[in-house]
Coordinates of C-alpha atoms in Angstrom, one line a residue:
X23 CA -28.5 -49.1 -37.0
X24 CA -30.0 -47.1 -39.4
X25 CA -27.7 -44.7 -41.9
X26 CA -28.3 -41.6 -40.2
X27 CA -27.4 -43.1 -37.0
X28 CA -24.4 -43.6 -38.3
X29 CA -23.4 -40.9 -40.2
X30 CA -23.9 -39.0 -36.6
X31 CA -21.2 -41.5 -35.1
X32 CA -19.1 -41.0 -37.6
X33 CA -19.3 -37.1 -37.4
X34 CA -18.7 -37.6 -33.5
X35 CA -15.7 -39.9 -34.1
X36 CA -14.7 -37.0 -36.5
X37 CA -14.3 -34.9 -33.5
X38 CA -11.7 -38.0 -31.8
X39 CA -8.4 -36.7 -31.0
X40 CA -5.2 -38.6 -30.2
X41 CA -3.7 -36.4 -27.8
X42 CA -5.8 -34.6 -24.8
X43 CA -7.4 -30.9 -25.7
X44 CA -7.4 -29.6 -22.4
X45 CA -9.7 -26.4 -21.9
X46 CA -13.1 -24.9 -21.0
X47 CA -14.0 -22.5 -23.4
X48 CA -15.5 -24.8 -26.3
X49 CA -17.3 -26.8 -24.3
X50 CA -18.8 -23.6 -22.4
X51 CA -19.3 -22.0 -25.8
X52 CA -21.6 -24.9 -26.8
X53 CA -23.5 -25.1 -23.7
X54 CA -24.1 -21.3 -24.0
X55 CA -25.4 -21.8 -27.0
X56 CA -28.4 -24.3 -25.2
X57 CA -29.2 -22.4 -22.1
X58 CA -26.6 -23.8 -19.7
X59 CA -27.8 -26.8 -18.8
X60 CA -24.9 -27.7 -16.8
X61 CA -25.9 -24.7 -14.1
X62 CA -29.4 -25.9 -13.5
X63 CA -28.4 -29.5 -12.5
X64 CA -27.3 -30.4 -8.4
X65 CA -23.5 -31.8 -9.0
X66 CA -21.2 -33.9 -7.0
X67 CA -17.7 -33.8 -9.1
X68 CA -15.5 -36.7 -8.8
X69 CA -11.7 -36.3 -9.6
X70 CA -8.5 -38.6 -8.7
X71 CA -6.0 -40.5 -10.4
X72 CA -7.5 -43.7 -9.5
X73 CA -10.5 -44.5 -7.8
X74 CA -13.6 -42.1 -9.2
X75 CA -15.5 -45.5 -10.9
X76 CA -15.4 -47.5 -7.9
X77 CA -16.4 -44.4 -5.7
X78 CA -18.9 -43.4 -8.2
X79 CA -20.3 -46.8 -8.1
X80 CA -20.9 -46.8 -4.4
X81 CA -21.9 -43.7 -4.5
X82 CA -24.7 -43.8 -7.4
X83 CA -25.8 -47.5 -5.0
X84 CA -25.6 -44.9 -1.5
X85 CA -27.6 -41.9 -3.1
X86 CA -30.3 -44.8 -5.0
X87 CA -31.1 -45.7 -1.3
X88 CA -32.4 -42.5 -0.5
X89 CA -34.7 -42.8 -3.9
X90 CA -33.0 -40.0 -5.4
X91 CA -33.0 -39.8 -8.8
X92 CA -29.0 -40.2 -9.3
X93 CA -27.4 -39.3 -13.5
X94 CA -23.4 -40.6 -13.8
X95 CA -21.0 -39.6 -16.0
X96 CA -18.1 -41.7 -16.2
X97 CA -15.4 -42.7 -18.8
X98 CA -14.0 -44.8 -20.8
X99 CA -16.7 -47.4 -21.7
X100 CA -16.8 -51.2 -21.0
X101 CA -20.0 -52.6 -22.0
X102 CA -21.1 -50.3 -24.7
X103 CA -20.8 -46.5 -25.6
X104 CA -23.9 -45.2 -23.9
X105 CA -23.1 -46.5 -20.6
X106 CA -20.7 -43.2 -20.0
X107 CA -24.6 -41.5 -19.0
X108 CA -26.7 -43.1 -17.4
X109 CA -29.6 -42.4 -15.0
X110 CA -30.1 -44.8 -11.8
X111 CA -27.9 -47.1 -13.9
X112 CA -29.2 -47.6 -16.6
X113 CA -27.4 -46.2 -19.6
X114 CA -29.2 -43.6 -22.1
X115 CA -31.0 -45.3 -24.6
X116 CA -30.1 -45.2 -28.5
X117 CA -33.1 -43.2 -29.4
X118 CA -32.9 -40.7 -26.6
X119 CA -28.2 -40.1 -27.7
X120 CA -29.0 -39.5 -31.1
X121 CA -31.7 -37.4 -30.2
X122 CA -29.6 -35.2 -28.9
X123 CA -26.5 -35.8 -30.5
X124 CA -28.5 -34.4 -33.3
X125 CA -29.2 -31.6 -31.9
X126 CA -25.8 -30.5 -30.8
X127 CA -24.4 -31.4 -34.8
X128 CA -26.7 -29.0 -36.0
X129 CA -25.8 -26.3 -33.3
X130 CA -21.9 -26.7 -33.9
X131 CA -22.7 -26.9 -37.5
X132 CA -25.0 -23.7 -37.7
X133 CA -21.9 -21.8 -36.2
X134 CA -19.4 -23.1 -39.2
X135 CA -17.3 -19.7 -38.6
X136 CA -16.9 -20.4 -35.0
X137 CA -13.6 -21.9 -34.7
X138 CA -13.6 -22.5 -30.6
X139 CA -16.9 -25.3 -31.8
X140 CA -15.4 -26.3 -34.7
X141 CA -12.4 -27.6 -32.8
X142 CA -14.6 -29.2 -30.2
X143 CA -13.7 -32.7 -29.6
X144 CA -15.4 -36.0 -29.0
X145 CA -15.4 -35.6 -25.3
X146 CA -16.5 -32.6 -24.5
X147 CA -19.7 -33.0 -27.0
X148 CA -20.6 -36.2 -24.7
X149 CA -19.5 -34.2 -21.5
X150 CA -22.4 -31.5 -23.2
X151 CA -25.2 -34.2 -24.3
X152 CA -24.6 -35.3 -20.4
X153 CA -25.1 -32.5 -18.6
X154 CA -28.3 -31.7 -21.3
X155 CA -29.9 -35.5 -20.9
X156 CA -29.2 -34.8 -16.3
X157 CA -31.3 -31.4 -17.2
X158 CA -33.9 -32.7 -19.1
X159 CA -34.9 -35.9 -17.1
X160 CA -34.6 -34.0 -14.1
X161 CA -32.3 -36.0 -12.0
X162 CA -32.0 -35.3 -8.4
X163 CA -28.3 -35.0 -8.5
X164 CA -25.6 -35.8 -11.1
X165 CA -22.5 -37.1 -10.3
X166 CA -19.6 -36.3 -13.3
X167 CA -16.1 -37.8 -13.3
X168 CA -13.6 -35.6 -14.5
X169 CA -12.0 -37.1 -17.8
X170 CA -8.4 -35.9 -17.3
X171 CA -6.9 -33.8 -14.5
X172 CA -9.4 -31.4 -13.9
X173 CA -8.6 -27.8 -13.7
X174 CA -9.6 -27.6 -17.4
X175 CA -11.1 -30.6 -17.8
X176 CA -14.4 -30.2 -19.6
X177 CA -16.5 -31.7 -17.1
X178 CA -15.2 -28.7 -14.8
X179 CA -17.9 -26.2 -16.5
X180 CA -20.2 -26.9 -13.5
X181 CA -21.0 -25.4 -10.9
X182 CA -21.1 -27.9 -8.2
X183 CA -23.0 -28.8 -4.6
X184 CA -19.8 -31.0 -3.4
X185 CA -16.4 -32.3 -4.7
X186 CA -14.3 -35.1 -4.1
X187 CA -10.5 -35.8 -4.4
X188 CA -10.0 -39.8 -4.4
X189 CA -6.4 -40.3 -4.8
X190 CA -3.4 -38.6 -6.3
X191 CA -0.6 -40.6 -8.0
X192 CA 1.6 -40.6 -11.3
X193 CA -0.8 -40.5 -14.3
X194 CA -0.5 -38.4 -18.0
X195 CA 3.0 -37.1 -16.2
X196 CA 3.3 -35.1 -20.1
X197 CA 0.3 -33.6 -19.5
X198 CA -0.5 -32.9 -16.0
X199 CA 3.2 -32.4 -14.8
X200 CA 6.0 -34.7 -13.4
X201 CA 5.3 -34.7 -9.7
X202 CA 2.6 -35.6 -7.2
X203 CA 2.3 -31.8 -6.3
X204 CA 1.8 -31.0 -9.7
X205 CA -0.7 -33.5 -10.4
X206 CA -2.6 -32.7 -7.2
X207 CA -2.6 -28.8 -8.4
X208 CA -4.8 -29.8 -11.8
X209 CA -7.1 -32.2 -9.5
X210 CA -7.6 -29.3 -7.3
X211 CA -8.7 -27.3 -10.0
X212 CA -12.1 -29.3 -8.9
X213 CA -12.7 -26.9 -5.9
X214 CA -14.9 -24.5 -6.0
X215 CA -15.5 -20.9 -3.8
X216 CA -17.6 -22.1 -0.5
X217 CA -18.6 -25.6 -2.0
X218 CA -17.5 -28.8 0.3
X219 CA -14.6 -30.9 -0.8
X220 CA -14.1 -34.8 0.7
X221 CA -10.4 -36.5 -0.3
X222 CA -9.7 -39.9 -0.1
X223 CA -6.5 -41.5 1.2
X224 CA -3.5 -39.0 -0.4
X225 CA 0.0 -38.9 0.9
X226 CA 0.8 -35.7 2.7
X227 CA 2.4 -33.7 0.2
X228 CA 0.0 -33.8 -2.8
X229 CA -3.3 -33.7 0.0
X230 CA -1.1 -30.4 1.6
X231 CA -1.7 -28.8 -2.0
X232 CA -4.7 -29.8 -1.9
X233 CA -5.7 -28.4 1.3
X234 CA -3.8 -24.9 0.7
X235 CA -6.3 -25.0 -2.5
X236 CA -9.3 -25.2 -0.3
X237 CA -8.3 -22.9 2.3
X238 CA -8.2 -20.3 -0.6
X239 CA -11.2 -20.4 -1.5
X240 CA -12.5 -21.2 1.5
X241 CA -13.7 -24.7 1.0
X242 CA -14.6 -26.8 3.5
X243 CA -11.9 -29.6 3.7
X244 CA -13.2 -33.1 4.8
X245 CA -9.9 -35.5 4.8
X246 CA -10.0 -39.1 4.8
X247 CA -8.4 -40.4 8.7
X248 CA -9.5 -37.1 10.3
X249 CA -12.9 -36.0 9.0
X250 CA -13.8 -39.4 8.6
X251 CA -12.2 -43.1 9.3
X252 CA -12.1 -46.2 7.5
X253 CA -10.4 -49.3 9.2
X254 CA -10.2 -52.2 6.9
X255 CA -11.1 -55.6 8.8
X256 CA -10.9 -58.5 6.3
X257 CA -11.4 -59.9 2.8
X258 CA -13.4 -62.8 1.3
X259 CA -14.9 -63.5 -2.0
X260 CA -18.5 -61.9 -1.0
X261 CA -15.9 -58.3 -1.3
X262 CA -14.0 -56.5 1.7
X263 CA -15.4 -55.6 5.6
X264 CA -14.5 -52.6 6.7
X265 CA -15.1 -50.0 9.6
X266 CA -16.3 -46.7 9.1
X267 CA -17.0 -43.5 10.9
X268 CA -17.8 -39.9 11.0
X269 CA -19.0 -37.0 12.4
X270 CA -22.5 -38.2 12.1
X271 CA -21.8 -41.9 12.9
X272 CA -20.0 -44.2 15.7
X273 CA -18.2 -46.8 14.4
X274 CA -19.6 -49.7 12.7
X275 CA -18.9 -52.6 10.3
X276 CA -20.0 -52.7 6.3
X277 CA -18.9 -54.3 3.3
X278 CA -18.0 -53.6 -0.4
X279 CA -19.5 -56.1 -2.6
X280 CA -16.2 -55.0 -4.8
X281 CA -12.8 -57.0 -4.3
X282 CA -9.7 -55.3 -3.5
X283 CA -8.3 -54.5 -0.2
X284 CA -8.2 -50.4 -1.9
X285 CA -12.4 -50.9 -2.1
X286 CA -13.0 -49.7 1.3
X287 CA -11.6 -46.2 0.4
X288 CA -13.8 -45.8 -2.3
X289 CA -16.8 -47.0 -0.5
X290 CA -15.8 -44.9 2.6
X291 CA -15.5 -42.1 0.5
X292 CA -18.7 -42.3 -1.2
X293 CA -20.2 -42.9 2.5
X294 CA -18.8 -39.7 3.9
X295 CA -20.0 -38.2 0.3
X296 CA -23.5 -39.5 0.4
X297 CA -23.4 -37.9 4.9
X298 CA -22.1 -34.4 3.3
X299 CA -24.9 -34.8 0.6
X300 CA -27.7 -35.3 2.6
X301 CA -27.0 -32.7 5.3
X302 CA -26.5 -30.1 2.5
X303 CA -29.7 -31.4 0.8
X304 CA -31.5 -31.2 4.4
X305 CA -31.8 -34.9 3.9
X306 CA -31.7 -37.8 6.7
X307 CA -28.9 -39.6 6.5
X308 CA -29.2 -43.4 5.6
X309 CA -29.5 -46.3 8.3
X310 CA -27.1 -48.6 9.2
X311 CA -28.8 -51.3 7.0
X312 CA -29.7 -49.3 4.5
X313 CA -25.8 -48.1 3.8
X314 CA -25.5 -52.1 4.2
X315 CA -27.5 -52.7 1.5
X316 CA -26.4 -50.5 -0.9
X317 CA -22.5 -51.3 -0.4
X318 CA -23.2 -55.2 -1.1
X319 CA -25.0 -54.2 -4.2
X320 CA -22.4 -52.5 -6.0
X321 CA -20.9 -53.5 -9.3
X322 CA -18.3 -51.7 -11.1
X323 CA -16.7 -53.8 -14.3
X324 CA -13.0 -54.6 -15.0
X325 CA -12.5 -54.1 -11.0
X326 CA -10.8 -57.4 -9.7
X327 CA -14.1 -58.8 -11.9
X328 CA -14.5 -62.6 -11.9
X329 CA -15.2 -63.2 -15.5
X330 CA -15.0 -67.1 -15.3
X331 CA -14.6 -69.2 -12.9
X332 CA -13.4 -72.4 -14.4
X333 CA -10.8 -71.3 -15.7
X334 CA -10.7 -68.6 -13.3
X335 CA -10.3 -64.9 -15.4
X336 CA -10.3 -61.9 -13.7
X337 CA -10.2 -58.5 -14.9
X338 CA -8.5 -55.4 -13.4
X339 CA -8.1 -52.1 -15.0
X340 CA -5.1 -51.3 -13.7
X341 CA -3.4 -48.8 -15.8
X342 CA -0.8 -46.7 -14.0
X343 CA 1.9 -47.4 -11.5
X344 CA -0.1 -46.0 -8.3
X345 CA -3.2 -48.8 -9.7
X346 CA -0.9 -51.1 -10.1
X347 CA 0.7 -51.2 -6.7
X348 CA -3.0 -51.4 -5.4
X349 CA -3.8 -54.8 -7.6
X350 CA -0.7 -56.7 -6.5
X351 CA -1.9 -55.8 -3.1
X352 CA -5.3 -57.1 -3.3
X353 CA -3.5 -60.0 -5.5
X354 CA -1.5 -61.0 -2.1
X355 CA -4.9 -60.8 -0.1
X356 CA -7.7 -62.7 -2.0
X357 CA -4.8 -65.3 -4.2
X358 CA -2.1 -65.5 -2.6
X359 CA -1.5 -69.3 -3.1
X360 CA -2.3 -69.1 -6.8
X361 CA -0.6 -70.0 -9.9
X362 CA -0.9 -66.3 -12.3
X363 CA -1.0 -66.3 -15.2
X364 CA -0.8 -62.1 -16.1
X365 CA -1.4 -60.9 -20.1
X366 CA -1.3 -57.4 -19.8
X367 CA -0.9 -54.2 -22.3
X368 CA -1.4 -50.6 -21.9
X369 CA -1.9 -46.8 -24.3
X370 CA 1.1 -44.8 -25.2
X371 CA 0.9 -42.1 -22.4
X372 CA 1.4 -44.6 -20.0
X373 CA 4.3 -45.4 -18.0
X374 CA 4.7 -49.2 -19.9
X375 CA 8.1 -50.0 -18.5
X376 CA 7.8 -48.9 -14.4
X377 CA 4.1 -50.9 -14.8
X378 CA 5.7 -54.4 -15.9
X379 CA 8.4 -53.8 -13.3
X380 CA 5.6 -53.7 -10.3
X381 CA 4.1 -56.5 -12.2
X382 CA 7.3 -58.9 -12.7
X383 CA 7.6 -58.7 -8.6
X384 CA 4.3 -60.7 -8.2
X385 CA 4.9 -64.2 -6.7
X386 CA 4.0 -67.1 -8.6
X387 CA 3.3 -65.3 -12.0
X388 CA 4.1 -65.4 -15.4
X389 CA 3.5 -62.2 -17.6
X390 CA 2.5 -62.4 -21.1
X391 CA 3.0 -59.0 -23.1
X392 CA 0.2 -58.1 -25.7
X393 CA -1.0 -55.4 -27.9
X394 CA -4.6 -54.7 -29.4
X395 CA -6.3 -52.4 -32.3
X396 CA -6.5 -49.1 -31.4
X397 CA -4.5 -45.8 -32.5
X398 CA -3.2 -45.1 -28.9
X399 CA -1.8 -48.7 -28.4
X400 CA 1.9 -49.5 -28.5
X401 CA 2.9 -51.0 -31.7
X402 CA 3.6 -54.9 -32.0
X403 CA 7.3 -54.6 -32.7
X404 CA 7.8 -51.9 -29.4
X405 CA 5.9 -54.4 -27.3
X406 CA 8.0 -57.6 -28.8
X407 CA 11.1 -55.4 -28.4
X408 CA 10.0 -54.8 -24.7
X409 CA 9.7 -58.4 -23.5
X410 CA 13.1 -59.6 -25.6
X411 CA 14.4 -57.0 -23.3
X412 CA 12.8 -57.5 -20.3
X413 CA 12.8 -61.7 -20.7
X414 CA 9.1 -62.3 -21.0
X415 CA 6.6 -63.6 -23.7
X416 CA 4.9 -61.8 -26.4
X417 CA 1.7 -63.2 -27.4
X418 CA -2.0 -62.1 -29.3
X419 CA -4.3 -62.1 -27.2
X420 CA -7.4 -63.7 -28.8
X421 CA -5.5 -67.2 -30.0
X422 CA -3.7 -67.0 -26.2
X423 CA -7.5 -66.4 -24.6
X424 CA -8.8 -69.5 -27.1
X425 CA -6.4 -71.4 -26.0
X426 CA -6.3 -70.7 -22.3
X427 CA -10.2 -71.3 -22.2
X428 CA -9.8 -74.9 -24.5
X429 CA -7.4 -76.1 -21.7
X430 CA -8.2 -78.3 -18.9
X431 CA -9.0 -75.8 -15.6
X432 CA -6.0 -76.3 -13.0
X433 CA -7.1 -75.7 -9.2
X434 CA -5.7 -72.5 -7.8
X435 CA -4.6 -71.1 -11.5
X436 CA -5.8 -67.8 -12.5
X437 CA -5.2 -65.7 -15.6
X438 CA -5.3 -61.9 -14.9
X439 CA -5.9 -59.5 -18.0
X440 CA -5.0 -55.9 -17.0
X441 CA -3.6 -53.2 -18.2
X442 CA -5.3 -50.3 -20.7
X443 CA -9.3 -50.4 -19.9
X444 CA -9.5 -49.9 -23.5
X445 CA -8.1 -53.2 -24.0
X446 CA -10.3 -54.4 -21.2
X447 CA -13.3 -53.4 -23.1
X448 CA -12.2 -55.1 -26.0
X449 CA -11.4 -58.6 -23.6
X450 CA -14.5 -58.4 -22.0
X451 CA -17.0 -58.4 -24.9
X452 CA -15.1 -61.0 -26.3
X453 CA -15.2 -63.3 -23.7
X454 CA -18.7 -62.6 -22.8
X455 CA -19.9 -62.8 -26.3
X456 CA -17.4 -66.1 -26.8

């Protein structure tokens, strides 16, 4: 990389902060200041507490098979830092990022005496330089996942074509409020005068805040079970067979090339996204095979991922209680004679102690407690002061990974690393890269 590559990283990582700035204005300010891209480009928003990726995912695959030009936005990263944008899946390339992140450090540092830019953080500039890269290559339709919330997320600058609500549970409880209801007012924050919204499967309470949301501003409500139907049939290692229908289909039969038994939500969803899509677009809607297709291509990382199969390692990004509950689920479906081995960590605004109480009910396991390098982590000693309490092991995870892979592969063993997707990232490379 050359120097002024990364000088520009580290001024972006200047711009990191710990906590969560929640808010609109600097993030509007700066796209004001380059035309409003973010107004000229077709969006589908995508908020939930769990759920947007894998939605996304079959979503970006759904839209593809109409050979639309399709831009995502999604967070954190797994693979490497430009993946967050990419068009038709394939990240923004290094010239093309610094390209532009040069062009937004000079705009926020041209306005020194600005003080909404100059406390701009590391997000919302790549939330900007996203919407800007969509504009410029001219993608059909760009599909952003809201970072936190959503109400004053800064991904909620746009003005969008369709929204969708995937699932509502207990996530950033500091920030976006102690309840279900309160959570699912800050996702609603999404919906927008007149434009469609689609939720996924959301206990009554939360979706009924929702719903009264919509209703306001008079947005038409498409609910998961009544505006459309998804019937799970059966899971296998080729992903999960489900039925699906609609208002513009009978029911049929597809599969998710993901695994976990909560996979045919998300690709229901994006089905019944992709319908609404193309009948607002004045689009045909896809075939029967052609849906088919799409579905079995989908990838999404640190999803149930098989990482290795002898020994078997599989990765889920499971990183709040409502995720959780859906992993031991899909745990009890596709091993449920299996000997687990679980190492798991997570970041400091999550609920540590409810998430290794969920995880100490799985049958035939054995959880390992870890922590990794990063400012948001729980220390060592909190995590070693956790499993003395709680009767578990403490480990590191690299020497635990070396030796796990150096041992002789047992039938029907399987480690699961979980937890923080941060951490996840970290794991991945290194066992890709080992």
């Amino acid at each position: 990389m050359e120097q002024k590559e990364e000088q520009q990283l580290e001024w972006l990582q200047q711009h990191q902060t710990k906590e969560p700035q929640l808010g609109l204005e600097r993030v509007r300010r700066l796209l004001s200041l380059q035309g409003n891209p973010h107004l000229l480009v077709s969006v589908i928003h995508v908020a939930g507490t769990n759920g947007k990726g894998s939605t996304i995912a079959h979503l970006r695959q759904l839209l593809q098979a109409k050979k639309l030009r399709v831009g995502t936005f999604t967070s954190p990263s797994l693979l490497c830092y430009n993946e967050q944008i990419a068009i038709n899946g394939v990240p923004i390339s290094d010239e093309d990022f610094h390209s532009l992140l040069q062009t937004y450090q000079q705009v926020i540092e041209n306005h020194f005496t600005d003080q909404l830019l100059q406390a701009i953080t590391e997000f919302e500039i790549i939330t900007a330089l996203a919407y800007e890269y969509f504009f410029q290559n001219q993608v059909d339709v760009g599909i952003m996942e809201v970072g936190l919330g959503g109400l004053l997320d800064s991904t909620n600058v746009c003005q969008p074509d369709l929204t969708a609500i995937t699932t509502i549970g207990l996530d950033h409880t500091a920030i976006l409020g102690a309840t279900l209801a309160d959570i699912a007012e800050q996702k609603a924050g999404i919906i927008k005068q007149g434009v469609p919204l689609v939720t996924g499967k959301i206990a009554s309470e939360p979706l009924a805040v929702i719903h009264n949301k919509a209703q306001q501003v008079q947005s038409p409500h498409v609910c998961y079970g009544q505006g459309y139907q998804v019937e799970p049939v059966q899971s296998s290692e080729e992903g999960e067979e489900f039925l699906f229908s609609n208002a513009y289909r009978l029911k049929e039969g597809y599969q998710s090339a993901l695994l976990g038994v909560h996979q045919v939500e998300n690709a229901g969803l994006a089905l019944e996204l992709c319908d609404q899509y193309c009948t607002l677009k004045g689009l045909s809607l896809l075939k029967k095979d052609e849906v088919r297709r799409a579905l079995k291509q989908t990838c999404w990382p640190a999803r149930l991922e098989k990482l290795s199969s002898e020994p078997l390692i599989v990765l889920d990004g499971a990183h709040n209680p409502h995720a959780m509950k859906a992993l031991i689920a899909s745990l009890e479906s596709h091993f449920p004679d299996y000997q687990k081995n679980i190492l798991f960590t997570c970041i400091q605004t999550k609920a540590l102690e409810e998430m290794v109480t969920l995880l100490k009910t799985v049958a035939k396991s054995q959880l390992v407690l870890t922590v990794f390098e990063d400012s948001r982590s729980f220390s060592k000693e909190e995590m070693q002061d956790l499993a003395k309490r709680e009767k578990l092991a403490y480990t590191e995870w690299i020497p635990y990974l070396k030796q796990y892979k150096s041992a002789k592969p047992e039938k029907n063993k399987l480690l699961l690393i979980t937890g923080s997707l941060y951490f996840l990232a970290e794991v991945r490379k290194y066992l890709l890269n080992d």
